[in-house]
mmCIF file of C-alpha atoms in Angstrom:
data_model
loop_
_atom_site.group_PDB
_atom_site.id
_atom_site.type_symbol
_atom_site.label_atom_id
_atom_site.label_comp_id
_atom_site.label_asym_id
_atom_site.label_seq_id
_atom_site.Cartn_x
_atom_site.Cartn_y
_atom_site.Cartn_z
ATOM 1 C CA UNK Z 313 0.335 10.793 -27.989
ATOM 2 C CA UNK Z 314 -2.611 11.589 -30.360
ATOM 3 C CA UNK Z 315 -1.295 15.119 -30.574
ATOM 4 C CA UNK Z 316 2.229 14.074 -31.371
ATOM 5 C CA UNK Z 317 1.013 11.734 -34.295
ATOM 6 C CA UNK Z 318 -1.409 14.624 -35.833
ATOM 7 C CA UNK Z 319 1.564 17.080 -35.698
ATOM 8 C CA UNK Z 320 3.645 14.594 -37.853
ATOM 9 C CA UNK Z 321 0.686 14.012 -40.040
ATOM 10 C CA UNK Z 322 0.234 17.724 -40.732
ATOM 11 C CA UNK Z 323 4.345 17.914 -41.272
ATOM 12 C CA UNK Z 324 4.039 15.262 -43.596
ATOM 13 C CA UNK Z 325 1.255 16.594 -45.488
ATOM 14 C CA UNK Z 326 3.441 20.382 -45.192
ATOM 15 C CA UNK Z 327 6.112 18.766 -46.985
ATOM 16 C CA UNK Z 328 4.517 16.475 -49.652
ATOM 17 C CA UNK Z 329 2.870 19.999 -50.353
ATOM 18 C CA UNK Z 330 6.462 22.109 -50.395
ATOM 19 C CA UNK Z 331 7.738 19.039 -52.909
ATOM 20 C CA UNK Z 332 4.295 18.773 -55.410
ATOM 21 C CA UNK Z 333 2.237 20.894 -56.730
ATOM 22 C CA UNK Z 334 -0.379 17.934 -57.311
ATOM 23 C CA UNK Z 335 -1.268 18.213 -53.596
ATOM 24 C CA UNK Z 336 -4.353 15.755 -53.456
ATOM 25 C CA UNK Z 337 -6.579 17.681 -50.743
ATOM 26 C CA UNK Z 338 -9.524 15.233 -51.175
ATOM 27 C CA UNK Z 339 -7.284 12.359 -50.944
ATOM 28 C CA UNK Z 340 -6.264 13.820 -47.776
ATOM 29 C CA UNK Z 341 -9.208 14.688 -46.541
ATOM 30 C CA UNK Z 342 -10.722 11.062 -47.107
ATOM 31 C CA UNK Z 343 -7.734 9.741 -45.259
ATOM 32 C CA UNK Z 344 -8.369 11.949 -42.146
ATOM 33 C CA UNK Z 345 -11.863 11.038 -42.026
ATOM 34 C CA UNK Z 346 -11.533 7.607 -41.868
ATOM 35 C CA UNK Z 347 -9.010 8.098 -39.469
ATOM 36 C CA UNK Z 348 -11.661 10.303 -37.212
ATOM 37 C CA UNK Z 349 -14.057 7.005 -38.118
ATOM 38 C CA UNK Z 350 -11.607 4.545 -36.842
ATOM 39 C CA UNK Z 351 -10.985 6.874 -34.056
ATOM 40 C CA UNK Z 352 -14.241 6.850 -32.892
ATOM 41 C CA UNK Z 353 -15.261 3.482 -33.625
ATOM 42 C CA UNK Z 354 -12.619 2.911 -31.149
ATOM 43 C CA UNK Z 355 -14.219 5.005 -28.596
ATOM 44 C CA UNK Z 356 -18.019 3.170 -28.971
ATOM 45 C CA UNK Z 357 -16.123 0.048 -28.164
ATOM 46 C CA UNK Z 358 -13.982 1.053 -25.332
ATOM 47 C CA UNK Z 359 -17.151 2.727 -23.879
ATOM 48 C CA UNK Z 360 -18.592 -0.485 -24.142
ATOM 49 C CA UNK Z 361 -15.846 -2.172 -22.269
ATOM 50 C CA UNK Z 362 -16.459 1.238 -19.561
ATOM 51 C CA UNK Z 363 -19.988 -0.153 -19.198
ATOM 52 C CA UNK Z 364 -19.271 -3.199 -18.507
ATOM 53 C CA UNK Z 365 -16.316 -2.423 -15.815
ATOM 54 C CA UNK Z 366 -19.230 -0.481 -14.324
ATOM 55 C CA UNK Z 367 -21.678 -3.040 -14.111
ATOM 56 C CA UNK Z 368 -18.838 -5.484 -12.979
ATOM 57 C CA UNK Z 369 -17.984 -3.047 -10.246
ATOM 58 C CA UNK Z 370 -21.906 -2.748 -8.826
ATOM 59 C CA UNK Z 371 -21.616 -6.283 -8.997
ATOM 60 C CA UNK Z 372 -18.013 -7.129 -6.827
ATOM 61 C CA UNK Z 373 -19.570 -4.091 -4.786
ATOM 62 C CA UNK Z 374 -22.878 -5.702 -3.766
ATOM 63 C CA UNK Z 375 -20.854 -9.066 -3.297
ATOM 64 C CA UNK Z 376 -18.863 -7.229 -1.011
ATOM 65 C CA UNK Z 377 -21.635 -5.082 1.101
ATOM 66 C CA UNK Z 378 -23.937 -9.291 1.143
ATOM 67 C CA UNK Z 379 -20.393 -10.735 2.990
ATOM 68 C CA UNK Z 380 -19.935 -7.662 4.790
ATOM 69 C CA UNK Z 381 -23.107 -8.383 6.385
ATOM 70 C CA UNK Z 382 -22.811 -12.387 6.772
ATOM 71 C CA UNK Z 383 -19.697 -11.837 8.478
ATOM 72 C CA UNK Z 384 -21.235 -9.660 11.025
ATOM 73 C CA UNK Z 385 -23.862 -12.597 11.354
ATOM 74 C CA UNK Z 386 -21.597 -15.135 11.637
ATOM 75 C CA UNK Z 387 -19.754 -12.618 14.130
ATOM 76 C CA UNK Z 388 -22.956 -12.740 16.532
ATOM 77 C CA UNK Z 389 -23.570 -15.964 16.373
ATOM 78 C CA UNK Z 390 -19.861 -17.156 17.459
ATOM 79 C CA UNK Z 391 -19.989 -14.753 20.357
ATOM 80 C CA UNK Z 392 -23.476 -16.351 21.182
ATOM 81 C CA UNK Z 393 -22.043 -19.969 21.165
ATOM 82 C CA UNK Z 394 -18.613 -18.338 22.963
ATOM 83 C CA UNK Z 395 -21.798 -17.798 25.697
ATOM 84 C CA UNK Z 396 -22.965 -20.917 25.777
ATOM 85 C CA UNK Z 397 -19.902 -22.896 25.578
ATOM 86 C CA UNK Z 398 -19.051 -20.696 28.938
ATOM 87 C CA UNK Z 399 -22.234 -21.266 30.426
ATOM 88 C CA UNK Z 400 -22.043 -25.310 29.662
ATOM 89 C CA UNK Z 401 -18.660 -25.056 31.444
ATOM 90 C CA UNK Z 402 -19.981 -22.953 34.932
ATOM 91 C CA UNK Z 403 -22.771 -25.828 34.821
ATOM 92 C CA UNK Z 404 -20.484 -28.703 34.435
ATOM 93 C CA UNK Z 405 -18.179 -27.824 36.872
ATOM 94 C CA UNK Z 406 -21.382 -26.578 39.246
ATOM 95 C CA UNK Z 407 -22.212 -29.869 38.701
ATOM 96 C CA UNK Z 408 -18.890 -31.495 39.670
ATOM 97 C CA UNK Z 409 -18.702 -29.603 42.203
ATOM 98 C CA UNK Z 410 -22.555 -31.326 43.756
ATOM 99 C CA UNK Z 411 -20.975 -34.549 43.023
ATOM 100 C CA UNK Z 412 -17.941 -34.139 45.039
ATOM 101 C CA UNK Z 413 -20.254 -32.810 48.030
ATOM 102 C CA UNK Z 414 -23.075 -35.727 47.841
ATOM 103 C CA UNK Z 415 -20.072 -38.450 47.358
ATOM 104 C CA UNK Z 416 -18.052 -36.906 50.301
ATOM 105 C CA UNK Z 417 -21.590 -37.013 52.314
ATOM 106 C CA UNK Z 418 -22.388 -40.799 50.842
ATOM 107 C CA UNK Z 419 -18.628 -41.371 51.978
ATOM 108 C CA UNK Z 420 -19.230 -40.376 55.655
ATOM 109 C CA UNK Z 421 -22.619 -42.236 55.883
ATOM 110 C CA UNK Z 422 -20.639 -45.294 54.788
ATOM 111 C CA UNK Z 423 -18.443 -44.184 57.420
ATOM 112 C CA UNK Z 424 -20.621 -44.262 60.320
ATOM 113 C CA UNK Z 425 -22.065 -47.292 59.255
ATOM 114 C CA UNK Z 426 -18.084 -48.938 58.926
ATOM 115 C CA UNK Z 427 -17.973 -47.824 63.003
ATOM 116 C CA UNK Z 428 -21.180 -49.027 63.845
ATOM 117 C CA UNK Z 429 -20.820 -52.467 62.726
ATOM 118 C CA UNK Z 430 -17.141 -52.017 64.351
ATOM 119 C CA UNK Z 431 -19.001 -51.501 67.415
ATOM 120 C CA UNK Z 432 -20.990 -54.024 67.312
ATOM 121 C CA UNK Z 433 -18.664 -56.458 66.198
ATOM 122 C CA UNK Z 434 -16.684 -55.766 69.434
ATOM 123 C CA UNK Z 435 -18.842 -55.578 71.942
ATOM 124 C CA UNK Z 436 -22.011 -57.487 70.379
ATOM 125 C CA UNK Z 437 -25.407 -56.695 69.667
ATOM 126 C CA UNK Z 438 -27.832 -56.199 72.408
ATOM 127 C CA UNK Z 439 -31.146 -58.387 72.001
ATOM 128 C CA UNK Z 440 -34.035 -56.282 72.774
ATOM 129 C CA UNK Z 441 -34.946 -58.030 76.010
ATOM 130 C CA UNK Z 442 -31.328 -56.847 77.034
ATOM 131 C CA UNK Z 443 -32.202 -53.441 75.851
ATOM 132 C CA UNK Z 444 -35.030 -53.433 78.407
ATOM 133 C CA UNK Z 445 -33.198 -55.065 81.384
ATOM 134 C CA UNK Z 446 -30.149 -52.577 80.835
ATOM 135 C CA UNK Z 447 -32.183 -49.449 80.839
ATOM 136 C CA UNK Z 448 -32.899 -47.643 84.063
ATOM 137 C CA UNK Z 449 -36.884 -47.610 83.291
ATOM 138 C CA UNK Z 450 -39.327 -48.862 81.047
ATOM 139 C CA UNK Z 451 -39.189 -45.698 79.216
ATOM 140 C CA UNK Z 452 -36.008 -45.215 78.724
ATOM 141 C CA UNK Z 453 -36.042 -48.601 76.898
ATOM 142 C CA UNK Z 454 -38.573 -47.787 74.927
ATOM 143 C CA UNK Z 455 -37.007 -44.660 73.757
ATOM 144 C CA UNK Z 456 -33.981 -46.508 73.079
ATOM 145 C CA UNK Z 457 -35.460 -48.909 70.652
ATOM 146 C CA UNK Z 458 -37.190 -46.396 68.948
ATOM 147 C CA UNK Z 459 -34.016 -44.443 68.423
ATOM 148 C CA UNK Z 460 -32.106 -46.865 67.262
ATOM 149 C CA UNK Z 461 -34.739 -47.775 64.754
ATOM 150 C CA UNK Z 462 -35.737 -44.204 64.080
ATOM 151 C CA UNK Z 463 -31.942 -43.402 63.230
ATOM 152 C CA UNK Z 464 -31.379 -46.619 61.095
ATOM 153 C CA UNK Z 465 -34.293 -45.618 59.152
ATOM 154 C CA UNK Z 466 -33.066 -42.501 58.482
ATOM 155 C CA UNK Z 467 -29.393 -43.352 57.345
ATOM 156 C CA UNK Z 468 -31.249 -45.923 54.709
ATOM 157 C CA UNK Z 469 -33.605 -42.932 53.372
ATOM 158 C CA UNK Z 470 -30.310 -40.579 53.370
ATOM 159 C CA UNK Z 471 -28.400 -43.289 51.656
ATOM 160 C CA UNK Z 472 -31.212 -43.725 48.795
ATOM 161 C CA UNK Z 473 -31.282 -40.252 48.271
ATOM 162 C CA UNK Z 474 -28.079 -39.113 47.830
ATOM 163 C CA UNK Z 475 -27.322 -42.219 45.607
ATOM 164 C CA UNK Z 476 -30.196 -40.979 43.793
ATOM 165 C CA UNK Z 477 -29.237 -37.635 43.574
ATOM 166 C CA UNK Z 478 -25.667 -38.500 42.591
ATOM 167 C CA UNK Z 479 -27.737 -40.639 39.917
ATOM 168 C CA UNK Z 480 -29.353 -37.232 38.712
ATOM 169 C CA UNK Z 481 -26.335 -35.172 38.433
ATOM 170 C CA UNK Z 482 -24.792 -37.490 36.739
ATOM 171 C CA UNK Z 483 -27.245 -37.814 33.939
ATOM 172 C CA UNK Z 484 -27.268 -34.072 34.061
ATOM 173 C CA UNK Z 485 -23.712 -33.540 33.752
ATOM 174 C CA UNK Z 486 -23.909 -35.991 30.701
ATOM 175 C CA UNK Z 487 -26.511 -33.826 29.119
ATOM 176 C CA UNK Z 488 -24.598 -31.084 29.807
ATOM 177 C CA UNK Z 489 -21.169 -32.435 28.350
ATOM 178 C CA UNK Z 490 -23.222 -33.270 25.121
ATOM 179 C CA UNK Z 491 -24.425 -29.462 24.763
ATOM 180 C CA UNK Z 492 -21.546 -28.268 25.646
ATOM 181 C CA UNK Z 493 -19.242 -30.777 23.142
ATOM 182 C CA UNK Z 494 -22.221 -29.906 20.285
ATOM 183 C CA UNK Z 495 -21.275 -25.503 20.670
ATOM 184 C CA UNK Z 496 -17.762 -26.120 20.471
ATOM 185 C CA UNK Z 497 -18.130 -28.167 17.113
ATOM 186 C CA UNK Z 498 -20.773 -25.556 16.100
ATOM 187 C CA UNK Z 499 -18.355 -22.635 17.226
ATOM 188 C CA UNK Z 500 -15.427 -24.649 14.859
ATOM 189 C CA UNK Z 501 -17.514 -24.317 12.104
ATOM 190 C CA UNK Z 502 -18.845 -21.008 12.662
ATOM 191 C CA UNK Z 503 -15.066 -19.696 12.791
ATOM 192 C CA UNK Z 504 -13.936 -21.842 9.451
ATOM 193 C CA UNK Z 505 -17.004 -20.559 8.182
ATOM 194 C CA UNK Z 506 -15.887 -16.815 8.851
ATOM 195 C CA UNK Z 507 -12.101 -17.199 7.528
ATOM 196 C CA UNK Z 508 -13.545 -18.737 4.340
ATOM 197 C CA UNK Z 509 -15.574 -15.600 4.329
ATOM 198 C CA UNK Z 510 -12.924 -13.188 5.335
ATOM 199 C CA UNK Z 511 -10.909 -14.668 2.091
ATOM 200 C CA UNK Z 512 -13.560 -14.552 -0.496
ATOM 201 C CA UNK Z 513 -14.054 -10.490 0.868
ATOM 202 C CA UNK Z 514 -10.332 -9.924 0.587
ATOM 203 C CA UNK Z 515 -10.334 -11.383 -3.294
ATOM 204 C CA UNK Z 516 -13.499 -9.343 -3.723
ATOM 205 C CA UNK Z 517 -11.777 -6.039 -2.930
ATOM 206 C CA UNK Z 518 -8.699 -6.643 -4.567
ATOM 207 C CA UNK Z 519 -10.748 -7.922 -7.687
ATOM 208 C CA UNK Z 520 -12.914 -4.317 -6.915
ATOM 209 C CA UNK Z 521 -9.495 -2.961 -6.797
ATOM 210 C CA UNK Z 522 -8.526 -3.774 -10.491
ATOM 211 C CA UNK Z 523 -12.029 -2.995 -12.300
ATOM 212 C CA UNK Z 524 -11.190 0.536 -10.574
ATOM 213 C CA UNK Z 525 -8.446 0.650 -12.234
ATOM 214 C CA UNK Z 526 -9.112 -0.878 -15.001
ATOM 215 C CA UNK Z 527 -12.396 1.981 -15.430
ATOM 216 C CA UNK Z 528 -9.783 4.508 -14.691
ATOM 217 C CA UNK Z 529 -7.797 3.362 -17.731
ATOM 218 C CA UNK Z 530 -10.707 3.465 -20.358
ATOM 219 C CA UNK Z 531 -12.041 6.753 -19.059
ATOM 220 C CA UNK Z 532 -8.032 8.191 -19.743
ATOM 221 C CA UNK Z 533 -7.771 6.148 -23.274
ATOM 222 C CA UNK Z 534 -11.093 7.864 -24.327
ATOM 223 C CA UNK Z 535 -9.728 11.146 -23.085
ATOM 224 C CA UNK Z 536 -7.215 10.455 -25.261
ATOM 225 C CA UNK Z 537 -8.726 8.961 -28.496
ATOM 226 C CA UNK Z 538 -11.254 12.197 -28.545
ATOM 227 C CA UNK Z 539 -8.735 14.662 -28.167
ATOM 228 C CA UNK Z 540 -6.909 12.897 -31.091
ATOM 229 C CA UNK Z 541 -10.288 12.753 -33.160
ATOM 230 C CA UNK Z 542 -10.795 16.771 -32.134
ATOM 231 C CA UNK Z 543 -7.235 17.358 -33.263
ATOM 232 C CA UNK Z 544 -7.846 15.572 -36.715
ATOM 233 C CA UNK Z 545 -10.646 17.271 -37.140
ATOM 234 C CA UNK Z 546 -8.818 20.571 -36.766
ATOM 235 C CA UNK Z 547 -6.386 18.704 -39.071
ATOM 236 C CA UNK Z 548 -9.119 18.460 -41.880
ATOM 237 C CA UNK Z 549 -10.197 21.893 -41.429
ATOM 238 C CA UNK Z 550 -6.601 23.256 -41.921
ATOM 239 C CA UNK Z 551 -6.642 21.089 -45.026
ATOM 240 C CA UNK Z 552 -10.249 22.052 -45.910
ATOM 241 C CA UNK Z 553 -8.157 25.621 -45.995
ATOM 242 C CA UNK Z 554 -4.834 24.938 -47.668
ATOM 243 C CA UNK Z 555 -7.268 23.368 -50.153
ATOM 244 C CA UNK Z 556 -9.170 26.572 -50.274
ATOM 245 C CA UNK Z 557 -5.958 28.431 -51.364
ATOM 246 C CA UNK Z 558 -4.530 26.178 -52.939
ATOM 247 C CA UNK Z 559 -7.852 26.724 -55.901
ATOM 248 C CA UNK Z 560 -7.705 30.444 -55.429
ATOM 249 C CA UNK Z 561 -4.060 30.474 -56.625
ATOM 250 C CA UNK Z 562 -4.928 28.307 -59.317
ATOM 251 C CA UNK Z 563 -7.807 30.345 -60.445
ATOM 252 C CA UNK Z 564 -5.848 33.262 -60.714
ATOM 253 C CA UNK Z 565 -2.807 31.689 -62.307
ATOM 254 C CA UNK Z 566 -5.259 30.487 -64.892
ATOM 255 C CA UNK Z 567 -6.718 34.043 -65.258
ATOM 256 C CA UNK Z 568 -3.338 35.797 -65.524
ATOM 257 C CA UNK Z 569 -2.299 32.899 -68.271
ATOM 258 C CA UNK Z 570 -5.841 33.818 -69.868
ATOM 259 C CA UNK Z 571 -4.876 37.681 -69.610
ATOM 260 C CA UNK Z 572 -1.524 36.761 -71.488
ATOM 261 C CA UNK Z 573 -2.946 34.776 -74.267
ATOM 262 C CA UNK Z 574 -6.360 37.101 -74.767
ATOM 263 C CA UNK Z 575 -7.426 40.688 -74.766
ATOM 264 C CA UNK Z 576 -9.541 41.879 -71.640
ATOM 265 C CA UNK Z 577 -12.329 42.451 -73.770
ATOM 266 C CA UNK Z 578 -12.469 38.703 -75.097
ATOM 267 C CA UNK Z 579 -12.402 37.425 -71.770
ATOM 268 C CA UNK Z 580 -15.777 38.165 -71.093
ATOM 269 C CA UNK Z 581 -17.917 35.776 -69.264
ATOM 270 C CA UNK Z 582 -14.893 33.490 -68.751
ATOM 271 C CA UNK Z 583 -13.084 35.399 -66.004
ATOM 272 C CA UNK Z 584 -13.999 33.755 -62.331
ATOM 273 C CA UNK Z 585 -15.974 36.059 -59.561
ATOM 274 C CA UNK Z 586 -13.106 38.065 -57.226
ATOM 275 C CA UNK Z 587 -14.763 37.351 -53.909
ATOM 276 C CA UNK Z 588 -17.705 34.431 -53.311
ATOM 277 C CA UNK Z 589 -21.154 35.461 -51.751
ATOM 278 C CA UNK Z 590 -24.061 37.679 -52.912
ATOM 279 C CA UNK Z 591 -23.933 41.017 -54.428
ATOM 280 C CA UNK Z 592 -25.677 42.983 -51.979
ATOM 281 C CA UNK Z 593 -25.467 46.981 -53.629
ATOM 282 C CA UNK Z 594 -24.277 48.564 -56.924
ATOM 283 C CA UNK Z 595 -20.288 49.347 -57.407
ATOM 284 C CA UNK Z 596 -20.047 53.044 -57.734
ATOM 285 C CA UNK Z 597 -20.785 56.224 -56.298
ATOM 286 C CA UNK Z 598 -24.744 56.774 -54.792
ATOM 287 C CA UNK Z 599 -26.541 60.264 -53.844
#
C-alpha cells in the first residue's frame, strides 16, 4: 500500500517537473519529511498500542494458567466428595441392612413370647408347688424352676438389647443421612462452581484469542508504515538528486548565457567551479 502511494507521489512530482521549470525541490522535500514525521509518529503510537496488547496478553495468560489450576482443585475435591458421598451410601445401607437383622431377631423374640403366652393360655400356668409335685425328683424340679427363670431372664436382657441396639443404629443412620445429604449439596456446588469456571476460561481464551490477533495486526501495520517511511525516504533522496541536477543545469545555462553576453576573459572570478571537492594536485604535466 505504502509503496503504491510513494510511486504515485514520485509520478506526480515526475510530471509537475516535465510541465514547470519552477520545480520547488525544497517545497518537496518539506512535504516528504513531514510525511516521514507523520509516518512515524504513527508508528510510536501503534507501538504503544503493541505494548499494551502485550501486557494485556501476560495478563488473560496468567488469568488463564490461576483457573487452569482452580479447576484442577475443584476437580480433586469433587472426586473426594464423589468418595464420600459413596462411602455415606455403603454405610447407610450397612446400616439398613443391621436394622432389618436386629428387627427380624426382635420380631422372633416377640414371637416366642406370642406362643408362650399361647401356651399358657391353653393349658394354664403351673404354680410352683405343681412344678414340684409333677417332676419325677426334687431335682428335676429344681432345675425346672431355674430354667424357666434363667430363660425368661434372658429373653428380657435380649429384648433390651436389641431395642437398644436398633436405638443406636438408628441414631447412626441419622448421622449418617446428614453427612451424606451435607456432600451431595457440597458436591452441587463444587460442580456449579467448576462450570462457572470452565466459562470464565473459555471467554479468557477466546479474549487471549483476539489480543493475538489483534498484536499480529500492529506488528504487520508497523511493517507496513516503516517500509512506507524507508520508501519516502528513498523518495527524498531521489529528490535531494533531481534537485542536485536540476542547479547544475542551471549553473551552466547561466554560464553559457554569461559566455554569450561577455568575453572569456571578463568572466573572471564569476564563472562557478566544474566539479565540487578539494583540489588535491596541480593541472598539468609533472616530472
Amino acid at each position: 500500500m505504502f509503496r503504491q502511494i510513494t510511486i504515485i507521489l514520485f509520478l506526480i512530482s515526475q510530471v509537475i517537473w516535465a510541465q514547470s521549470d519552477d520545480r520547488d525541490f525544497q517545497k518537496e522535500l518539506n512535504y516528504q519529511s513531514k510525511a516521514i514525521q507523520d509516518l512515524k509518529n504513527e508508528i510510536k503510537s501503534t507501538r504503544g498500542r503493541l505494548s499494551s496488547e502485550e501486557n494485556r496478553e501476560k495478563s488473560a495468560t496468567r488469568t488463564i494458567a490461576n483457573l487452569e489450576e482452580e479447576i484442577s482443585l475443584v476437580e480433586r475435591l469433587i472426586t473426594q466428595l464423589k468418595k464420600e458421598e459413596n462411602s455415606a451410601r455403603g454405610e447407610i445401607n450397612k446400616l439398613e441392612n443391621e436394622i432389618a437383622e436386629n428387627e427380624m431377631e426382635l420380631k422372633e423374640l416377640r414371637i416366642r413370647y406370642a406362643n408362650r403366652a399361647i401356651h399358657v393360655y391353653k393349658k394354664g400356668s403351673l404354680s410352683d408347688i405343681d412344678k414340684v409335685l409333677s417332676s419325677t425328683s426334687w431335682r428335676q424340679a429344681v432345675y425346672r424352676t431355674k430354667y424357666q427363670k434363667i430363660i425368661s431372664q434372658i429373653d428380657q436382657q435380649q429384648k433390651k438389647q436389641i431395642r437398644s441396639l436398633l436405638v443406636n443404629i438408628g441414631k447412626k443412620k441419622l448421622n449418617v443421612e446428614a453427612i451424606l445429604r451435607k456432600s451431595i449439596s457440597l458436591k452441587k456446588e463444587r460442580e456449579k462452581q467448576m462450570a462457572d469456571l470452565r466459562v470464565k476460561r473459555k471467554q479468557k481464551k477466546r479474549e487471549l484469542e483476539k489480543i493475538r490477533n489483534s498484536k499480529t495486526e500492529l506488528a504487520k501495520y508497523i511493517t507496513q508504515k516503516e517500509e512506507g517511511v524507508k520508501q519516502l525516504e528513498e523518495l527524498i533522496g531521489k529528490i535531494k538528486d533531481d534537485k542536485a541536477k536540476a542547479e547544475r543545469a542551471e549553473r551552466i545555462r547561466r554560464q553559457r548565457e554569461a559566455l554569450k553576453t561577455k568575453s572569456f576573459a571578463a568572466l573572471k572570478g564569476q564563472l562557478s567551479w566544474p566539479a565540487s571537492g578539494k583540489i588535491i594536485s596541480k593541472f598539468g604535466r609533472k616530472w
